[in-house]
């Protein structure tokens, strides 16, 4: 099943529904965990009784054997809501080979939706944005929600430029309940500006995850001879020589990634760098770990 | 400026290659979409401009490389105004032959040569040579004046005989290696006797311009000299009137008739003086007899008392060694009385009584000691007493020498004593109805030595052989053969000694050799060879050679010789003293030599008497030799014409050097670019 997590294999699946199911089932099977994971009370720990504790939680069987009072504690279980903010700017259509960054982001989002709604029974919502909010689907667990989300993902074609401030401000207006906010983008913006725009969401008690989608050629570009580079968002052109791409550019992109990771973690956000040539399980594992921490 | 090979300029079309590569086929950047240009900033553009600049530099370098290589092949040149003399080799030849000692000739010649050298243009190459007994190269062709001047000043008057023929031959050899013109300045007394009889031998090659600087002006001065001296080299009996005498010829060159006093000086003491009348420009003979000298080597000289322009040639030196006659042991067969008679008579006549023959029959040799004899002759004595044969073998092993003549007895007794081989066969030509002559003679063999053997095979052509044995030659050297190829004279080394084997007899029964004049010469040479006495005294001419060791020295033995020249110096180094075969006698006077075999010798060395004739070459001959009008016989020293001419100077070497530099720069620049390309790939 692991091979179904390969982006190149997934690129051949046209249906997001099937794709998400394939990914999640494959991922879960890879965990060697029960599909019922998280849906019953789970034992967490024993704690010595202190005056004032609720006697209903005392483990009397243990008291009968040891004549000592211990409280049996269970892991609590709540439902949360997952909101995916998907960057659909023009830069997301870049690719050096299938899939495009946009497709990869779609795979991630679809898989998360499937995992949240079908497996975790969490409410899931979507905001597609570029320089403005293009589409908003309120988080819900109603029947048909998954289909609506997938349809919105299908419609999310890259266009225009990126502006993080406006959609995040807009999102605050819809935020009524704490949950998990997953921001999927290539983050071609100053790290400080990204974190500053995202921080208010964190202040509302949301768990914030930044999924940084990059193509391998964006991290280690290879030029054979000088090339005329065209910005997909601004259509600006510039001629670049191989030495620059090999040295200065790599240093700059590495610095950018590191700074973004550092600032995000400093602001209490989780950060994941996802390369479009890598499998999707890292993103799902990040979500689940965050889901468990939230419980 | 021009091009020596302008058709190579067609190669400039190759300039199209870098133009095509850099300009026409310029790299076009393909538009390539990227997510964002956020990380491509001004630095990128600057780098691109820098890169373009590098491409332009590379383009320029490649164009320059092609251009320079084409130019180098086209061989560009420039006209350079320069002194023509700089391209002529100034060759100064200073005559230091014996005749230059007359008056102030040598000093004058050297001063003129120095003055010429001082006027030499600074950049002109010059070379110094000296002409004496041989042409010596004193310096290489150089421009530095100091070593040239030092070489000139170091030339001292010598005792050799100059030869313009040798100069011409040397110039012809030099012209083959020196491509440019040569200006030969000869400072000499232009002695007539220095010019070879055949003028063509002195002809100089076309690129040699001869400038003569004669230092002997006017008519030749009168000069008397001791032209030749005839004296015994070895004297055993001073009272023998036939041998104990000195005969000298006094010659006058350009002299009037005069009465001259001639003295014989022995060991520095005048023992006799004679007055003789020398005719005008003629010769007169004077004789001193008897020659009473003491035992050992006596340094003698004949001196003519004259006050002429050239006193250095008024004496002639020679050495006389007085010793008791050496005994020669002549062993013959009992019935053979003729061979001793013939051999003894020839030996007495040839060696002026230096050897006394002791004739003994073979059967009577039992008690004889061969070491007491100069050498041993076995004439048809093929059967010897065992004791004597053993003693004789030891004598030979220690360096003794013997002559074995095989007579008719060899036909009855196959074994040849001491030879180490047998008689394989005998030829009795008389019974076969004829005789054979002597066919092949090796005149380089010491006992047969003749400088110029005539048409009669050096006198051996008339000799007829009636009977000859055929010995086993083994490792022996065959010095003479009969006309039927039968070896006649063989030489074999036995121990440190030698055996000379004559395949016929020493009497007139087996051949008629004793009846021919060549027999006396043969016995004389053979006696000197066998006794090792051939070069112990007498006189030689300057620049002749003295043999220091035999050609057949025992292997592994490197005995030293010792040579002391007339000045008391040892001209040979220690290494030369151990290895040299001969020494050149360069100075006049007495040389004292100790040979490798331990014998001593004193040799008187005299200058070539051709040097005493001071008559210069006629003006016509000088003009003819130096090229007629080109002759500068009266040209003052230092006036070598220096004409300023424009000369093409080729620049291809510099162009090629520059092309190499450009190629290196292009390689360094291009390898950086290509290295980047490879890394990307």
XYZ file of C-alpha atoms in Angstrom, chain A residues 91 94 101 188 190 217-218 222-226 228-232 236 238-244 246 249 252-253 256, chain B residues 27-45 47-48 51-52 54 672 676-677 679-681:
60
model
C 3.205 30.031 -8.377
C 5.107 25.252 -11.154
C 2.685 21.861 -6.553
C 6.974 32.895 -1.533
C 8.801 37.113 3.709
C 13.912 22.184 -8.659
C 13.027 25.074 -6.427
C 19.811 22.941 -12.221
C 20.559 25.214 -15.140
C 22.431 24.243 -18.244
C 23.732 27.502 -19.424
C 22.218 30.825 -18.724
C 15.752 33.467 -18.900
C 13.531 32.939 -15.894
C 9.905 34.072 -15.957
C 8.014 34.731 -12.764
C 4.693 32.829 -12.970
C 8.858 39.476 -14.663
C 15.486 37.854 -15.545
C 18.507 36.061 -17.021
C 20.329 33.800 -14.672
C 23.622 32.009 -15.028
C 24.269 28.524 -13.687
C 26.819 29.672 -11.114
C 24.260 31.865 -9.436
C 24.212 26.762 -7.969
C 20.200 30.923 -4.941
C 19.003 32.059 -0.192
C 16.274 29.411 -0.406
C 14.334 31.296 3.653
C 23.686 31.315 -26.773
C 20.002 32.201 -26.614
C 18.486 31.983 -23.175
C 15.312 29.930 -23.246
C 12.465 31.412 -21.163
C 11.914 29.167 -18.206
C 9.023 29.645 -15.772
C 9.742 29.699 -12.066
C 7.461 30.100 -9.099
C 8.977 33.356 -8.051
C 11.955 35.545 -8.771
C 12.054 36.388 -5.121
C 15.541 34.981 -4.698
C 16.942 36.152 -8.026
C 18.133 39.643 -7.470
C 20.480 42.265 -8.777
C 23.476 40.062 -8.069
C 22.299 37.702 -10.740
C 22.220 40.429 -13.364
C 26.969 38.161 -12.610
C 25.453 37.774 -16.017
C 29.861 36.493 -17.536
C 29.202 38.230 -20.820
C 34.245 36.990 -19.808
C 36.764 27.662 -16.134
C 31.139 24.828 -15.019
C 29.357 23.237 -17.939
C 29.522 20.214 -13.419
C 26.086 21.148 -14.537
C 25.922 18.156 -16.819
